[in-house]
Coordinates of C-alpha atoms in Angstrom, one line a residue:
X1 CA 0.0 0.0 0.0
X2 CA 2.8 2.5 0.9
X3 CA 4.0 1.7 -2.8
X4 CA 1.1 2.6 -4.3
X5 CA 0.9 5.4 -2.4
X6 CA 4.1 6.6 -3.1
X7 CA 3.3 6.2 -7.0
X8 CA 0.2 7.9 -6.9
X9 CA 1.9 11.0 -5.4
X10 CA 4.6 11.0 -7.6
X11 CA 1.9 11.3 -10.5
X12 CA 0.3 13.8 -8.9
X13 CA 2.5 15.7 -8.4
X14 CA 3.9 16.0 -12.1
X15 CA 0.6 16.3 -13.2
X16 CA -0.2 19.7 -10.8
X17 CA 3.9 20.6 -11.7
X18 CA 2.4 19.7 -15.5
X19 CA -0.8 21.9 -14.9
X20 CA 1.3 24.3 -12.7
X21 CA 3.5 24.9 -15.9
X22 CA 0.7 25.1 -18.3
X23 CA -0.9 27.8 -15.9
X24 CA 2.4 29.8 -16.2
X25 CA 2.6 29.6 -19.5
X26 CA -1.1 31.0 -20.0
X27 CA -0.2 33.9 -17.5
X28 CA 2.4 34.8 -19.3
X29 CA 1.0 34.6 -22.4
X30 CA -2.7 36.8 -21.5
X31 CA 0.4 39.7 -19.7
X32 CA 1.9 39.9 -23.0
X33 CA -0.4 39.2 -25.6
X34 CA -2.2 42.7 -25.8
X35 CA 0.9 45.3 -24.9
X36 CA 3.3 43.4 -27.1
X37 CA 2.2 40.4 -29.5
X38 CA -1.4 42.2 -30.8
X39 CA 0.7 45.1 -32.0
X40 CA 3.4 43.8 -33.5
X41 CA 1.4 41.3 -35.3
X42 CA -0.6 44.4 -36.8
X43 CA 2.4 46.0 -37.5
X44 CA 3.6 43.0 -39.5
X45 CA 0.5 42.5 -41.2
X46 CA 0.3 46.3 -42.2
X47 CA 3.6 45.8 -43.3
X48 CA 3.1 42.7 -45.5
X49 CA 0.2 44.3 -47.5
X50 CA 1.8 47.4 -48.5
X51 CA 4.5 44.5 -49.8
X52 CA 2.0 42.9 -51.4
X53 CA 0.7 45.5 -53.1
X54 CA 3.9 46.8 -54.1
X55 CA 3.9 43.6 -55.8
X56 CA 0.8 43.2 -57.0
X57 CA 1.2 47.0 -58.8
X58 CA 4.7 45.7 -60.0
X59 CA 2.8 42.1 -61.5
X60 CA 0.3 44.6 -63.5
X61 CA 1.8 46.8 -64.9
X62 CA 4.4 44.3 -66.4
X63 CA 1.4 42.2 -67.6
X64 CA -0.1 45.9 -69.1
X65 CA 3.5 46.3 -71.0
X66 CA 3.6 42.6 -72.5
X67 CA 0.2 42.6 -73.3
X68 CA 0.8 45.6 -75.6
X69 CA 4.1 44.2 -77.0
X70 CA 2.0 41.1 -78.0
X71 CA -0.5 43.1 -79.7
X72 CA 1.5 45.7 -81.3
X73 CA 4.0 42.6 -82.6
X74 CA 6.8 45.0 -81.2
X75 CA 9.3 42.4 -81.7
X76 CA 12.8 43.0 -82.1
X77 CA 13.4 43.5 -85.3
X78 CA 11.0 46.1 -86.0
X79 CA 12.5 48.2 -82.7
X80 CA 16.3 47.7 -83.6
X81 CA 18.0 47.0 -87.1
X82 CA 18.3 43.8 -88.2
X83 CA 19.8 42.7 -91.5
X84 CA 21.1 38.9 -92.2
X85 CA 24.9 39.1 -92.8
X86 CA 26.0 38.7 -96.6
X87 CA 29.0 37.4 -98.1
X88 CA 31.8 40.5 -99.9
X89 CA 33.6 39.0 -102.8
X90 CA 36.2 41.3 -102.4
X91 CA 36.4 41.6 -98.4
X92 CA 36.2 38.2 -98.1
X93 CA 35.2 36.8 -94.5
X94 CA 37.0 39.9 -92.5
X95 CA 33.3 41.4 -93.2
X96 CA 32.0 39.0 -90.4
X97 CA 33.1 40.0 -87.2
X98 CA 35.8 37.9 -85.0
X99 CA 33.7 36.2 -81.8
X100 CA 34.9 34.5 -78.9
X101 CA 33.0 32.0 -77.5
X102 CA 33.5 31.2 -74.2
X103 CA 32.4 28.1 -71.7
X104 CA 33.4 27.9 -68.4
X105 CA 33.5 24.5 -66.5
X106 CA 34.0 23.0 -63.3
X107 CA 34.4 19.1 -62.9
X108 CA 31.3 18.9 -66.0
X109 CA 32.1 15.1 -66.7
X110 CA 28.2 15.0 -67.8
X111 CA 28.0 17.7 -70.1
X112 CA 31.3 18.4 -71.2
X113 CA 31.3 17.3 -74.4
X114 CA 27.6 18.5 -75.2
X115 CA 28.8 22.0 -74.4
X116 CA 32.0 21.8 -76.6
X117 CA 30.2 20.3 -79.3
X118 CA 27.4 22.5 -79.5
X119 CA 29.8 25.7 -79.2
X120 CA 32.1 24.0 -81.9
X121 CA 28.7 23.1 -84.4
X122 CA 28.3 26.9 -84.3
X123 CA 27.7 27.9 -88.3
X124 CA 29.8 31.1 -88.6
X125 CA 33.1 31.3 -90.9
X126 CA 36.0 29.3 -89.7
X127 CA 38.9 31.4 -89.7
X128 CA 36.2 34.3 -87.5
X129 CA 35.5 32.4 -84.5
X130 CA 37.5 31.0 -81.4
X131 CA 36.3 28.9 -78.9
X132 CA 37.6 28.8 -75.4
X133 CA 37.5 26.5 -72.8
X134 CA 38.0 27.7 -69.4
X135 CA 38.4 24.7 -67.4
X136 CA 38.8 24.9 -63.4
X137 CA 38.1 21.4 -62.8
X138 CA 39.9 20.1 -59.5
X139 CA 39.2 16.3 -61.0
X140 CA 42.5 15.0 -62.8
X141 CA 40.7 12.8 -65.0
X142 CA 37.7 15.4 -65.9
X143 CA 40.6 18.0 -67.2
X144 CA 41.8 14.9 -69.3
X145 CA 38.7 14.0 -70.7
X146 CA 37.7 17.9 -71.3
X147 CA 41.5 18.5 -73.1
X148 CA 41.1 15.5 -75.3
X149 CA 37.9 16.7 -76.4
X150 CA 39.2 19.9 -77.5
X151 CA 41.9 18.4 -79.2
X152 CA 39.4 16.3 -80.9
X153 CA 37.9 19.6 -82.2
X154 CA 41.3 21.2 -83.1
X155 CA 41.9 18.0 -85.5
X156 CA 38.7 19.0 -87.5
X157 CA 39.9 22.5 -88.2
X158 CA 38.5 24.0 -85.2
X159 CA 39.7 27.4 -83.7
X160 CA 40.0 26.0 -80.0
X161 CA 41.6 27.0 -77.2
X162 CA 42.0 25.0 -74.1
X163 CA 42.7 27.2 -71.1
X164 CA 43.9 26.2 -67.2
X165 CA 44.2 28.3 -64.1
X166 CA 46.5 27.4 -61.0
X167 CA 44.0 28.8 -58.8
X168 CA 39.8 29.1 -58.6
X169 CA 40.3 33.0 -57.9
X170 CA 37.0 34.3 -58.5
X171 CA 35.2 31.1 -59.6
X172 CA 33.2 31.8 -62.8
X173 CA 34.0 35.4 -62.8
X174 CA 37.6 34.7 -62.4
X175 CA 37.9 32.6 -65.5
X176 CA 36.1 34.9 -67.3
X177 CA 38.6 37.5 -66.5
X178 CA 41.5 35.6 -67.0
X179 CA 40.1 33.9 -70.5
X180 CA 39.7 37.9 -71.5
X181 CA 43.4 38.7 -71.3
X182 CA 44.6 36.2 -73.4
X183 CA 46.8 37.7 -76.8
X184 CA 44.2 36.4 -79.5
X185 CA 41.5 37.7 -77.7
X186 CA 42.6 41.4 -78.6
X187 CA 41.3 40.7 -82.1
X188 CA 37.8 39.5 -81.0
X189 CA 34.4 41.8 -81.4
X190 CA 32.1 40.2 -79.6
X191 CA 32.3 37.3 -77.1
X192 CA 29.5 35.0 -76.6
X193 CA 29.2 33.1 -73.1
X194 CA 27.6 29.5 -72.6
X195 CA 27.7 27.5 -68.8
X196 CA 29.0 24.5 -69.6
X197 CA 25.5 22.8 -69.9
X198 CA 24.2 24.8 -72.6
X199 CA 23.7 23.8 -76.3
X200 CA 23.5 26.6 -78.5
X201 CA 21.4 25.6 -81.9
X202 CA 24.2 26.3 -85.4
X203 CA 22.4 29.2 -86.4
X204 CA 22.4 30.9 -83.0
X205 CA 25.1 33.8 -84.3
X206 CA 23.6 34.4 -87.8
X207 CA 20.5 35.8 -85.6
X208 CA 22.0 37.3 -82.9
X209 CA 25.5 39.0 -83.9
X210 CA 23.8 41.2 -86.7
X211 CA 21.6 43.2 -84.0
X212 CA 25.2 44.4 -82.4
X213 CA 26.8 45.0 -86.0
X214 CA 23.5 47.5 -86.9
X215 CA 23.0 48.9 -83.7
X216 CA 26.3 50.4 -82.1
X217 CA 23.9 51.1 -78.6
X218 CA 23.5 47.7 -78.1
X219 CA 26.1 46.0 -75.2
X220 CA 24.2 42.9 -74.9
X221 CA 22.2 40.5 -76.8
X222 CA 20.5 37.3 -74.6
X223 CA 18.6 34.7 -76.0
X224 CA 16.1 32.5 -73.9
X225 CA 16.5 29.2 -72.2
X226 CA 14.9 26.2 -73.2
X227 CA 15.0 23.4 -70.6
X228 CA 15.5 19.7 -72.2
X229 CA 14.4 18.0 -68.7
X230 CA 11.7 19.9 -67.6
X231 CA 8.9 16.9 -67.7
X232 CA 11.8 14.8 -65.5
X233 CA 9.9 15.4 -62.4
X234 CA 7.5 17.9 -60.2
X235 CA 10.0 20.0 -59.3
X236 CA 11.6 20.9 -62.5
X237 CA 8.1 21.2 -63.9
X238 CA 7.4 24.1 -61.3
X239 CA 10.7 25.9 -62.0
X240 CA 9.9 26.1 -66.1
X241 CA 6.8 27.9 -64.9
X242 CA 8.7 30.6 -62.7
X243 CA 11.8 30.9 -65.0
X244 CA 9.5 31.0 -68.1
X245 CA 7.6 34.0 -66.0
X246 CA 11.0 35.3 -66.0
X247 CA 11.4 35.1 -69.8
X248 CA 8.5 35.8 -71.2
X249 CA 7.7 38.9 -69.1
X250 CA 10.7 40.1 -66.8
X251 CA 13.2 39.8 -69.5
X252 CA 10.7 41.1 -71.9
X253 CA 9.6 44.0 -70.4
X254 CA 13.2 45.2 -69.6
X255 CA 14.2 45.1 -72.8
X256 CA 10.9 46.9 -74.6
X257 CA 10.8 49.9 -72.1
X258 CA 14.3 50.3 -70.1
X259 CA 16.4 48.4 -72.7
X260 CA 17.7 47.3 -69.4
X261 CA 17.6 43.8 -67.7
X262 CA 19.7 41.3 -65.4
X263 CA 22.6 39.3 -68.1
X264 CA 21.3 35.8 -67.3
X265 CA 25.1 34.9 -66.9
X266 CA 25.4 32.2 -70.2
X267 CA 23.3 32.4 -73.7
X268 CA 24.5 35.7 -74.5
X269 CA 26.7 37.6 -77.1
X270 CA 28.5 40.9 -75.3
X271 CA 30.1 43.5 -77.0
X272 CA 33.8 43.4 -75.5
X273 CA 33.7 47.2 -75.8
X274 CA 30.6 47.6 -73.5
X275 CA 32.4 44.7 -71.5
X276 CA 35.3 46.9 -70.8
X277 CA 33.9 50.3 -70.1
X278 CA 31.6 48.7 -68.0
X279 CA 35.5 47.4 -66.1
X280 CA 34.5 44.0 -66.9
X281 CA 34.1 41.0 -64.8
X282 CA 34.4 41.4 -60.7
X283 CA 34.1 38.8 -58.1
X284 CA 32.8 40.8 -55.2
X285 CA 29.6 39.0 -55.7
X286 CA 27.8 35.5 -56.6
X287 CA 26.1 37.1 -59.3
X288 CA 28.9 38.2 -61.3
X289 CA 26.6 38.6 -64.3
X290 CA 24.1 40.6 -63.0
X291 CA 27.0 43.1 -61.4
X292 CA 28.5 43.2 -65.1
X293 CA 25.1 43.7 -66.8
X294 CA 23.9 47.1 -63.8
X295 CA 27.3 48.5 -64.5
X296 CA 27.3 48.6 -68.0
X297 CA 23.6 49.7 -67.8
X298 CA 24.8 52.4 -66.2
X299 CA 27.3 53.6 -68.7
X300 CA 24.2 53.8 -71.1
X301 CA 24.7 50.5 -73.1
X302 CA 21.4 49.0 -74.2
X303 CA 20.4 45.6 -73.6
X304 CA 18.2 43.7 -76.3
X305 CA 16.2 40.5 -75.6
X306 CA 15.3 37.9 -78.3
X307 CA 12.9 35.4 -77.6
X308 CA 12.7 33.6 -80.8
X309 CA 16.6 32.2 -80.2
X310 CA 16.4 29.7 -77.7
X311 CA 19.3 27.4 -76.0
X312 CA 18.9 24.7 -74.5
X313 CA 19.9 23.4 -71.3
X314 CA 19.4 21.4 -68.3
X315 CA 17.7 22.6 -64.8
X316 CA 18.4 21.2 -61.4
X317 CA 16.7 18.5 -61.1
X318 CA 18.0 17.2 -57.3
X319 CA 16.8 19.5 -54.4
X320 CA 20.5 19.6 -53.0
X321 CA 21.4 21.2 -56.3
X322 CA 18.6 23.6 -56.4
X323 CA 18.5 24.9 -52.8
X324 CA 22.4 26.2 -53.2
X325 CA 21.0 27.2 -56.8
X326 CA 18.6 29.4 -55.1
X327 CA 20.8 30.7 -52.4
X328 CA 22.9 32.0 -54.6
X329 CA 20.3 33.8 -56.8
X330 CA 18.7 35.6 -53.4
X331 CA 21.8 36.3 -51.7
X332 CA 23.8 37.8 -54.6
X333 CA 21.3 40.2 -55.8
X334 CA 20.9 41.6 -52.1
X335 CA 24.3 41.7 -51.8
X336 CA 24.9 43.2 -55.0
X337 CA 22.1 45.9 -54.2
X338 CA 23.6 46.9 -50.8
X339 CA 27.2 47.5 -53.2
X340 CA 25.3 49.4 -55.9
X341 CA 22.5 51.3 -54.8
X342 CA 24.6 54.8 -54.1
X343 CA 27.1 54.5 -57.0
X344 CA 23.5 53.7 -59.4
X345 CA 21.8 57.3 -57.1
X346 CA 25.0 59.5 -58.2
X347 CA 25.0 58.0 -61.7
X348 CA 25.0 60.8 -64.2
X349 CA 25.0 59.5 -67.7
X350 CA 21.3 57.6 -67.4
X351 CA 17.9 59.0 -66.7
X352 CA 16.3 59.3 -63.4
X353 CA 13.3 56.8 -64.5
X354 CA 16.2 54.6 -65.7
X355 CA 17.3 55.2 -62.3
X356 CA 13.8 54.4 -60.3
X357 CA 13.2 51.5 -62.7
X358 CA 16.8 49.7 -61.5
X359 CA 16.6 50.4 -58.0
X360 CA 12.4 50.1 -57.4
X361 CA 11.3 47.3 -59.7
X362 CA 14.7 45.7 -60.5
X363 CA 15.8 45.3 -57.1
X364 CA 13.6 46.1 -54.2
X365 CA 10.4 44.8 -55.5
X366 CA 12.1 41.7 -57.7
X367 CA 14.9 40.6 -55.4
X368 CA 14.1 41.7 -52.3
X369 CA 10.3 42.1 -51.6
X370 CA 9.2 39.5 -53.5
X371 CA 11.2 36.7 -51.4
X372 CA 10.7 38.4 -47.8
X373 CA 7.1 39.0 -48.3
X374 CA 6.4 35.7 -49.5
X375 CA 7.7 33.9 -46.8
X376 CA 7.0 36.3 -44.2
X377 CA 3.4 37.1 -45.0
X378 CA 2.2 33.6 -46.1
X379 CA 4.2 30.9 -43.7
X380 CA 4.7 33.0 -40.5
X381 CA 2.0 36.2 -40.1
X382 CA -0.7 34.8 -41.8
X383 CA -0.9 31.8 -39.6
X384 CA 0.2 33.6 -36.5
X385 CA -3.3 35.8 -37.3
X386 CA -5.2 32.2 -36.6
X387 CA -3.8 32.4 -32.6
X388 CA -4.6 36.0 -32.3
X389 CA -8.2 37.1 -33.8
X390 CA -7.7 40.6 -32.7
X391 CA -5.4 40.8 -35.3
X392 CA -7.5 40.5 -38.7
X393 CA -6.2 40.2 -42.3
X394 CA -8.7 41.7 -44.9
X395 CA -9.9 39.3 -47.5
X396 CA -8.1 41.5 -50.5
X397 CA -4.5 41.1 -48.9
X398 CA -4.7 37.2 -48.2
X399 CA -7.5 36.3 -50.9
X400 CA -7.3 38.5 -54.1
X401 CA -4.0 39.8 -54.1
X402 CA -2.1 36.5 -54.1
X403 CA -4.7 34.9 -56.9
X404 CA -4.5 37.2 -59.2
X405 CA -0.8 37.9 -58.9
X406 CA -0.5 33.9 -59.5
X407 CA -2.5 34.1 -62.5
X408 CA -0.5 36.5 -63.8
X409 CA 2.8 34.7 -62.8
X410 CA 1.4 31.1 -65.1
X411 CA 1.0 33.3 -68.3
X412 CA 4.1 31.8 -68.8
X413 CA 3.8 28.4 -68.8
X414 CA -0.2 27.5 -70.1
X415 CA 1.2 23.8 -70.3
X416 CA 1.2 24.0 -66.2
X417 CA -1.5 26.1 -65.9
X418 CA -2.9 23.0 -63.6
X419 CA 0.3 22.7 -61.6
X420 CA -0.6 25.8 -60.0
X421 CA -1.5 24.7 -57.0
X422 CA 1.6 23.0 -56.3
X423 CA 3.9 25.9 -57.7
X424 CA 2.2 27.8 -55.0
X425 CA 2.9 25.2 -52.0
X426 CA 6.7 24.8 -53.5
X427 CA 7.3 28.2 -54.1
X428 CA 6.2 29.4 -50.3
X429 CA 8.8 26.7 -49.0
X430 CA 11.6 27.6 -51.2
X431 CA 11.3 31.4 -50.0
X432 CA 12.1 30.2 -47.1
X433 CA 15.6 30.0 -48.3
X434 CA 15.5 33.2 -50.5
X435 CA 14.5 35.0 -47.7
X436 CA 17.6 33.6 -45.5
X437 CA 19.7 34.1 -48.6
X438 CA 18.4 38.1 -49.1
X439 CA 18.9 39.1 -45.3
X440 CA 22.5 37.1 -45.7
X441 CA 23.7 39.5 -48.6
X442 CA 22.0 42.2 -47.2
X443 CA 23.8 41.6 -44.1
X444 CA 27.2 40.7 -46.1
X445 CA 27.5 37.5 -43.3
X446 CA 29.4 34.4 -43.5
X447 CA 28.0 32.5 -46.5
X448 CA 27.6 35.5 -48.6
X449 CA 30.1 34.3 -51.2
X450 CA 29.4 30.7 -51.1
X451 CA 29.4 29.2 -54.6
X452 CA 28.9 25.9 -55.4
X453 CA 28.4 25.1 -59.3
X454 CA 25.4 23.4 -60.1
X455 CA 25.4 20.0 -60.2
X456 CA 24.0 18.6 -63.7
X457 CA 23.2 15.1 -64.8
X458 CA 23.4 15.4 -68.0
X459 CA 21.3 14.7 -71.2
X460 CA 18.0 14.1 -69.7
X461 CA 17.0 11.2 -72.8
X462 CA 20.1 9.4 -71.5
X463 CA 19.1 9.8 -68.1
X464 CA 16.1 8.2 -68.0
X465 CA 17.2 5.2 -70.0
X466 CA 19.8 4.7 -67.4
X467 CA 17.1 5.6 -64.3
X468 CA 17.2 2.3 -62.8
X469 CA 20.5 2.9 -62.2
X470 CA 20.8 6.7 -61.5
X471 CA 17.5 7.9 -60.7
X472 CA 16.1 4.6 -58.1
X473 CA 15.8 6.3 -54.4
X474 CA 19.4 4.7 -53.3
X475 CA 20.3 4.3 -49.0
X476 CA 20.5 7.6 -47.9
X477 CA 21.7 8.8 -44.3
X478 CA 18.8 10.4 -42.1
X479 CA 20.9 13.5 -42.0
X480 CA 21.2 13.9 -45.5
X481 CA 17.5 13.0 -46.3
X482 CA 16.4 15.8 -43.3
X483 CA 15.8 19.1 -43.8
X484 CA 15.1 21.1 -40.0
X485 CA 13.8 24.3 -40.7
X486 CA 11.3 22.8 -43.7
X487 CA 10.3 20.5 -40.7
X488 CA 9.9 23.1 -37.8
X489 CA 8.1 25.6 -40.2
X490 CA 5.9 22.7 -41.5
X491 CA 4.8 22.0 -37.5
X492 CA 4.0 25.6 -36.7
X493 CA 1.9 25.5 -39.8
X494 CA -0.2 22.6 -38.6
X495 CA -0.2 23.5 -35.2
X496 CA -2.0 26.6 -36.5
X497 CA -4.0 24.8 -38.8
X498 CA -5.6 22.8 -36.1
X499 CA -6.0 26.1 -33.2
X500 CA -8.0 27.2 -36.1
X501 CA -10.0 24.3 -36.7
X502 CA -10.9 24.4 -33.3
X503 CA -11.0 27.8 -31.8
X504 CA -10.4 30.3 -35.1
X505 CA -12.3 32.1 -37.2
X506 CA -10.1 32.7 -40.1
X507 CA -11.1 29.3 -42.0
X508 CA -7.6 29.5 -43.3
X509 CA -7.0 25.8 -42.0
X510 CA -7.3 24.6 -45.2
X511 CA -4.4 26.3 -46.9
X512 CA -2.3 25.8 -43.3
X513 CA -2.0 22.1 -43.5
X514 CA -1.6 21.8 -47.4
X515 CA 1.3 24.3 -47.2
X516 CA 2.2 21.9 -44.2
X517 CA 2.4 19.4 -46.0
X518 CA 4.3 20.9 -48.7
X519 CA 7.1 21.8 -45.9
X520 CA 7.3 18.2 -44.4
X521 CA 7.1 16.8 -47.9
X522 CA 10.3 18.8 -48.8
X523 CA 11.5 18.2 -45.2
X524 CA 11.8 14.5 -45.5
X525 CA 13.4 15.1 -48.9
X526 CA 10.7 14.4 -51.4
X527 CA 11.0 16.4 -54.1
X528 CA 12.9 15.7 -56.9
X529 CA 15.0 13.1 -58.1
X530 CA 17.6 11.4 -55.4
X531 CA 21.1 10.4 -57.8
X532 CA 23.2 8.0 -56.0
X533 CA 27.0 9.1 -55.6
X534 CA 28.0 5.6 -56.7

C-alpha cells in the first residue's frame, strides 16, 4: 500500500507541476499578448500588405506592358536593325566579325562534351570564330577528358583554345577575366558566353550578332532558355513555370521599355567594348553577371532581348542542387544591391526613371520584396493571425491579391496552368531560403560568397534510359535526407491549422495544412530526383 501510495503522489505531483506549468505559461501569455504580441502582429500585417501591393502594382503593370508588345508585334526586329549578314567578294570573310565563344566549367564530366560540341557546331566562318574552354576542374581525370575533347575539335579545323588556371580566384567570374586577357582575344568583337551545360542551336550567331553590327547602342544581346528535362519530375516542372515568368515577361519588359535587364550569366553575345567600359568581370559577388550587366547599364549600353533564339539546357533536377542554386540567386542580388544602390543614385549618364526603374522594380520589389514578403506574409503572419483574432487580415490582402498575382505569374507556362497549386505550395517553401539568402547578402555575413556550381546530370534522354541505375531512391543517411527548418516551419503551420479548426475564425486551416504538408514533404526530402553518388 505504501508503494502505491508513493506512486500515486509521484503522479500527482507531475501532473499539478504539469498543470502548474501550463498555468504559467497562459499567464504569461494573457500579460503579454495585448501590450506586445497584438501590436506587433498588426504592425507585421500592415507591413506585409503594403508588400503585397507593391507587388501586385509591380505584377500589372508588367502584364499591361507585355500585353501591348504582344498586340502591337513589337518584336525586335521592328524596334532595332536587323539585316542577315552577306557574303563580300572582295572583303572576303573579314566582313564577319571575329567572336569569342566562351564556356566555363568545373568538374562537368556530364556535359562536357555537349557544351564543346554545341559551341564548336556553331555555323559562322571558320577562320572568324575561337572557342575557349575555361576549365577549373579540381578532378584530374575530368581535365583529361575535357583536353582530349578539345583536341578532338582542333583535329577538325576547329579554332579551340583550351585554357587552365592554378588557382579558382573568383570562380566563374575569375575565369572569365582571365580567358579575357589572353593575346588572340585582342582581335575578338564580340564574345558569346555558354555555362557549360548549354547547347546553342548552329544558327544561333547568324540571328543574334547582326543586332550588335547595326546597332552600335546595343552592349548585350541574350537569348532565352529552353529546358530539355523539364517533364523529369515535379520539381523541375514548377521551376519552367517561374523561369518561363522570367522570360517571357521580366526579361521582356526590360528590354521593350528600359532596354535594361539582369545578363542571365550564359546564352548571351557581349560586345567586348561595352564589356570593358563597364571594367568588366568582378568577383565581389555570386552574381557576377548581374554586377556586369547594372554596371554597363549604367554607362548607357542597351540591352536587347530575343525570344525567338532559344538554348537549350538542363535545370536542377535534385533538391540539393537547387537549394544552393537558389541561395545564390537571393543572396547575390541583395548583396549586389547593398554594393550598388549609391554608386547607381549618383550615376549621371542615365535618366532618373532609368534610375527608379533599377533600384524600385529591379531590385527592391524583384529581389528583395518578393522573397521576404512571400515567406513572411504567407508561412509565419498569416498563420500567426489564426492564434490572435484581434489581429484581422482583410480578405483582399490574403485572398485577391495573391490569386490574381498567381495568374499573372502562369502566363508563362499554359502547359502548367494545372500545376498551379503545387507551384504555390513549392514556391512558399523555397522562399524560405530566399528570404535567408536576401537578409545574408544584405547583411554581407558568412555564407555570402558561397558558390557551389550546379550539379548537372546530363542529357535528360540518357538519363532516364539509365534511371534504374541513377534515378532509383538509393540508402540515404537520415541527416542527409532531413531538412530542420522545412520540418519546424511545416509543424508551426499545422499547429496553426488545427487552433484554427478548433478555436479560429479565419477558416484559413485549409491552406495551413496543405502548405504543411508541402514543408514536411520537402523536409523529408521528397521532391525531386535522389542520384546515387555511386
Amino acid at each position: 500500500m505504501e508503494g502505491v501510495s508513493s506512486a500515486a503522489l509521484l503522479q500527482e505531483t507531475l501532473q499539478g507541476g504539469t498543470d502548474d506549468i501550463a498555468f504559467q505559461a497562459s499567464l504569461i501569455w494573457d500579460a503579454i499578448r495585448a501590450p506586445v504580441v497584438v501590436p506587433l502582429l498588426r504592425l507585421s500585417v500592415f507591413l506585409c500588405l503594403v508588400m503585397s501591393v507593391m507587388l501586385f502594382v509591380e505584377r500589372v503593370y508588367m502584364g499591361v506592358v507585355i500585353a501591348f508588345v504582344k498586340l502591337l508585334r513589337r518584336k525586335p526586329e521592328k524596334r532595332y536593325k536587323w539585316e542577315p549578314m552577306k557574303d563580300d567578294i572582295e572583303l572576303g570573310n573579314s566582313v564577319y566579325p571575329m567572336i569569342l565563344v566562351q564556356i566555363p566549367m568545373f568538374n562537368e564530366k556530364e556535359v562536357y562534351q555537349l557544351s564543346i560540341g554545341s559551341a564548336c557546331g556553331l555555323s559562322w566562318p571558320a577562320d572568324r570564330i575561337i572557342v575557349q574552354v575555361l576549365d577549373d576542374s579540381t578532378d584530374p581525370t575530368i581535365k583529361d577528358l575535357v583536353e582530349t575533347e578539345c583536341h578532338k575539335w582542333a583535329s577538325k579545323g576547329i579554332d579551340i583554345k583550351y585554357e587552365i588556371r592554378d588557382n579558382r580566384n573568383g570562380y566563374k567570374a575569375g575565369a572569365l577575366k582571365e580567358g579575357l586577357k589572353r593575346s588572340y582575344v585582342r582581335q575578338c568583337d564580340f564574345v558569346v558566353i555558354f555555362d557549360a551545360d548549354f547547347q546553342p542551336e548552329p544558327d544561333f550567331l547568324w540571328r543574334t550578332v547582326p543586332f550588335l553590327i547595326h546597332n552600335p547602342e546595343i552592349g548585350l544581346v541574350q537569348a532565352r532558355w529552353k529546358f530539355v528535362n523539364a517533364d523529369e519530375c515535379l520539381m523541375t516542372r514548377i521551376q519552367e513555370m517561374s523561369l518561363d515568368y522570367h522570360f517571357t515577361v521580366e526579361q521582356e519588359v526590360g528590354s521593350s521599355t528600359y532596354a535594361f535587364f539582369g545578363f542571365n550569366g550564359t546564352a548571351g553575345v557581349w560586345r567586348i567594348e561595352a564589356l570593358n567600359e563597364a571594367g568588366g568581370w568582378k568577383d565581389r559577388t555570386t552574381v557576377e553577371d548581374m554586377d556586369l550587366a547594372v554596371r554597363a547599364s549604367l554607362k548607357g549600353w542597351k540591352f536587347l532581348y530575343v525570344a525567338d533564339v532559344r538554348v537549350k539546357n538542363e535545370l536542377p533536377s535534385t533538391l540539393k542542387a537547387y537549394r544552393y542554386q537558389q541561395h545564390r540567386w537571393s543572396c547575390g542580388p541583395a548583396n549586389l544591391f547593398r554594393k550598388m544602390v549609391m554608386e547607381i543614385i549618383r550615376n549621371k549618364k542615365v535618366t532618373a526613371w532609368k534610375k527608379v526603374h533599377v533600384i524600385y522594380s529591379f531590385f527592391f520589389v524583384r529581389k528583395l520584396v518578393a522573397h521576404i514578403n512571400t515567406f513572411v506574409f504567407y508561412c509565419v503572419v498569416l498563420p500567426a493571425t489564426v492564434l490572435v483574432p484581434e489581429v484581422v487580415v482583410p480578405k483582399w490582402g490574403s485572398v485577391y491579391i495573391p490569386s490574381i498575382v498567381t495568374l499573372l505569374n502562369s502566363v508563362g507556362t499554359p502547359r502548367s496552368f494545372h500545376l498551379v497549386s503545387f507551384w504555390i505550395l513549392f514556391e512558399n517553401v523555397m522562399a524560405m531560403h530566399r528570404t535567408k539568402g536576401t537578409i545574408i547578402g544584405l547583411l554581407e555575413t558568412s555564407r555570402v560568397n558561397e558558390w557551389i556550381v550546379t550539379e548537372k546530370l546530363g542529357d535528360a534522354a540518357k538519363a532516364k534510359a539509365t534511371s534504374a541505375r541513377q534515378h532509383k531512391r538509393p540508402r540515404l543517411k537520415i541527416a542527409d535526407r532531413l531538412h530542420l527548418l522545412e520540418l519546424g516551419v511545416g509543424a508551426y503551420l499545422f499547429f496553426c491549422g488545427t487552433y484554427d479548426v478548433f478555436f479560429g475564425k479565419n477558416q484559413f486551416f485549409i491552406f495551413l495544412f496543405l502548405q504543411a504538408i508541402a514543408f514536411c514533404i520537402v523536409g523529408f526530402g521528397y521532391v525531386g530526383t535522389v542520384v546515387s553518388s555511386s
